[in-house]
CSV table of C-alpha atoms in Angstrom, one decimal:
chain,number,residue,atom,x,y,z
A,507,MET,CA,-25.2,120.0,-146.2
A,508,LEU,CA,-26.8,116.7,-145.4
A,509,LEU,CA,-23.6,114.9,-146.4
A,510,GLY,CA,-21.5,117.2,-144.3
A,511,GLY,CA,-23.8,116.6,-141.3
A,512,PHE,CA,-23.6,112.8,-141.8
A,513,LEU,CA,-19.8,112.9,-142.0
A,514,PHE,CA,-19.6,115.1,-138.8
A,515,PHE,CA,-21.7,112.6,-136.8
A,516,LEU,CA,-19.8,109.6,-138.3
A,517,GLY,CA,-16.5,111.2,-137.2
A,518,PHE,CA,-18.0,112.0,-133.8
A,519,PHE,CA,-19.1,108.4,-133.2
A,520,ILE,CA,-15.8,106.9,-134.4
A,521,THR,CA,-13.9,109.3,-132.1
A,522,ALA,CA,-16.2,108.5,-129.1
A,523,LYS,CA,-15.7,104.8,-129.7
A,524,SER,CA,-12.0,105.0,-129.8
A,525,VAL,CA,-11.9,107.1,-126.6
A,526,LEU,CA,-14.5,105.1,-124.6
A,527,PHE,CA,-13.7,101.5,-125.5
A,528,LYS,CA,-10.4,99.6,-125.2
A,529,SER,CA,-8.8,98.4,-128.4
A,530,THR,CA,-8.7,94.6,-129.1
A,531,GLU,CA,-5.5,94.9,-131.1
A,532,GLU,CA,-2.3,93.2,-129.8
A,533,ASP,CA,-0.4,96.5,-129.6
A,534,GLY,CA,-3.3,98.3,-127.8
A,535,GLY,CA,-4.3,100.2,-130.9
A,536,LYS,CA,-1.2,102.5,-130.8
A,537,PHE,CA,-0.4,104.4,-133.9
A,538,GLY,CA,2.9,103.8,-135.7
A,539,LYS,CA,5.3,106.5,-136.8
A,540,PHE,CA,3.6,109.3,-138.8
A,541,ASP,CA,4.5,109.0,-142.5
A,542,TRP,CA,5.3,112.6,-143.6
A,543,TYR,CA,6.2,111.5,-147.1
A,544,ASN,CA,2.7,110.2,-147.8
A,545,PHE,CA,1.1,113.2,-146.1
A,546,PHE,CA,2.9,115.6,-148.4
A,547,VAL,CA,2.4,113.5,-151.5
A,548,ILE,CA,-1.4,113.4,-150.9
A,549,LEU,CA,-1.6,117.1,-149.8
A,550,GLY,CA,0.4,118.1,-152.8
A,551,SER,CA,-1.6,116.1,-155.3
A,552,VAL,CA,-4.9,117.6,-154.0
A,553,THR,CA,-3.4,121.1,-154.1
A,554,ILE,CA,-2.3,120.6,-157.7
A,555,PHE,CA,-5.7,119.2,-158.6
A,556,ALA,CA,-7.3,122.4,-157.2
A,557,VAL,CA,-4.9,124.6,-159.1
A,558,LEU,CA,-5.3,122.7,-162.4
A,559,LEU,CA,-9.1,122.2,-162.3
A,560,ARG,CA,-10.0,125.5,-164.0
A,561,PRO,CA,-7.3,125.9,-166.6
A,562,ALA,CA,-6.8,122.2,-167.5
A,563,GLY,CA,-10.3,120.8,-167.0
A,564,LEU,CA,-11.7,118.0,-164.9
A,565,ILE,CA,-10.3,114.9,-166.7
A,566,PRO,CA,-6.7,116.1,-166.9
A,567,ALA,CA,-6.7,117.5,-163.4
A,568,THR,CA,-8.1,114.2,-162.0
A,569,ALA,CA,-5.5,112.2,-164.0
A,570,VAL,CA,-2.6,114.3,-162.7
A,571,MET,CA,-3.9,114.1,-159.1
A,572,VAL,CA,-4.2,110.3,-159.2
A,573,PHE,CA,-0.9,109.9,-160.9
A,574,LEU,CA,0.9,112.1,-158.3
A,575,SER,CA,-0.8,110.5,-155.4
A,576,SER,CA,0.3,107.1,-156.6
A,577,PHE,CA,3.9,108.0,-155.7
A,578,GLY,CA,2.9,107.5,-152.1
A,579,ASN,CA,2.5,103.8,-152.8
A,580,ARG,CA,5.9,102.2,-152.7
A,581,PRO,CA,6.9,100.5,-155.0
A,582,PHE,CA,5.4,102.6,-157.8
A,583,ARG,CA,3.6,100.4,-160.4
A,584,TRP,CA,2.9,101.9,-163.8
A,585,ILE,CA,0.1,99.6,-165.0
A,586,ARG,CA,-1.9,99.8,-161.8
A,587,THR,CA,-1.5,103.6,-161.8
A,588,LEU,CA,-2.6,104.0,-165.4
A,589,LEU,CA,-5.6,101.8,-164.9
A,590,LEU,CA,-6.6,103.7,-161.8
A,591,CYS,CA,-6.3,107.0,-163.6
A,592,ALA,CA,-8.5,105.8,-166.4
A,593,PHE,CA,-11.1,104.3,-164.0
A,594,LEU,CA,-11.3,107.4,-161.8
A,595,CYS,CA,-11.4,109.8,-164.7
A,596,VAL,CA,-14.5,108.0,-166.1
A,597,ALA,CA,-16.0,107.7,-162.6
A,598,VAL,CA,-15.5,111.5,-161.9
A,599,TRP,CA,-17.1,112.3,-165.3
A,600,LEU,CA,-20.0,110.0,-164.7
A,601,ILE,CA,-20.7,111.3,-161.1
A,602,PHE,CA,-20.0,115.0,-161.4
A,603,VAL,CA,-20.9,115.8,-165.0
A,604,LEU,CA,-23.6,113.3,-165.9
A,605,GLY,CA,-25.0,112.5,-162.4
A,606,LEU,CA,-24.8,115.8,-160.6
A,607,ASP,CA,-24.9,118.0,-163.8
A,608,LEU,CA,-22.1,120.3,-162.6
A,609,THR,CA,-21.0,122.9,-165.1
A,610,VAL,CA,-17.3,122.3,-165.0
A,611,SER,CA,-15.1,122.2,-168.1
A,612,ILE,CA,-14.0,118.7,-168.8
A,613,TRP,CA,-11.1,119.5,-171.1
A,614,PRO,CA,-8.9,122.5,-171.5
A,615,ALA,CA,-10.4,125.5,-173.3
A,616,PHE,CA,-7.9,125.3,-176.2
A,617,LEU,CA,-9.2,121.7,-177.0
A,618,THR,CA,-12.9,122.5,-176.8
A,619,ASN,CA,-12.9,125.8,-178.8
């Protein structure tokens, strides 16, 4: 709840700054064309993570999410994606399982039984 409140106030202050003060950018801080491809790639990868978390476990769901979200980065690079998958899977395990002691399955049930 504390983190949610902090993020709310951070978003509020960033929005207020953008509304009240003029941009120092050359183009006046205007947004470019919205990239729908990246929007749907990220939205789809997070949705697939949510669907896979319970049946597949934390590590495979994280790996699939990172792998799919990497398709938004053009050109796609295999080595960078695999290194990022490995790093984030370890980081997710350290933070959520060891650090926060969440009771979430790490691997699929057929591998742990």
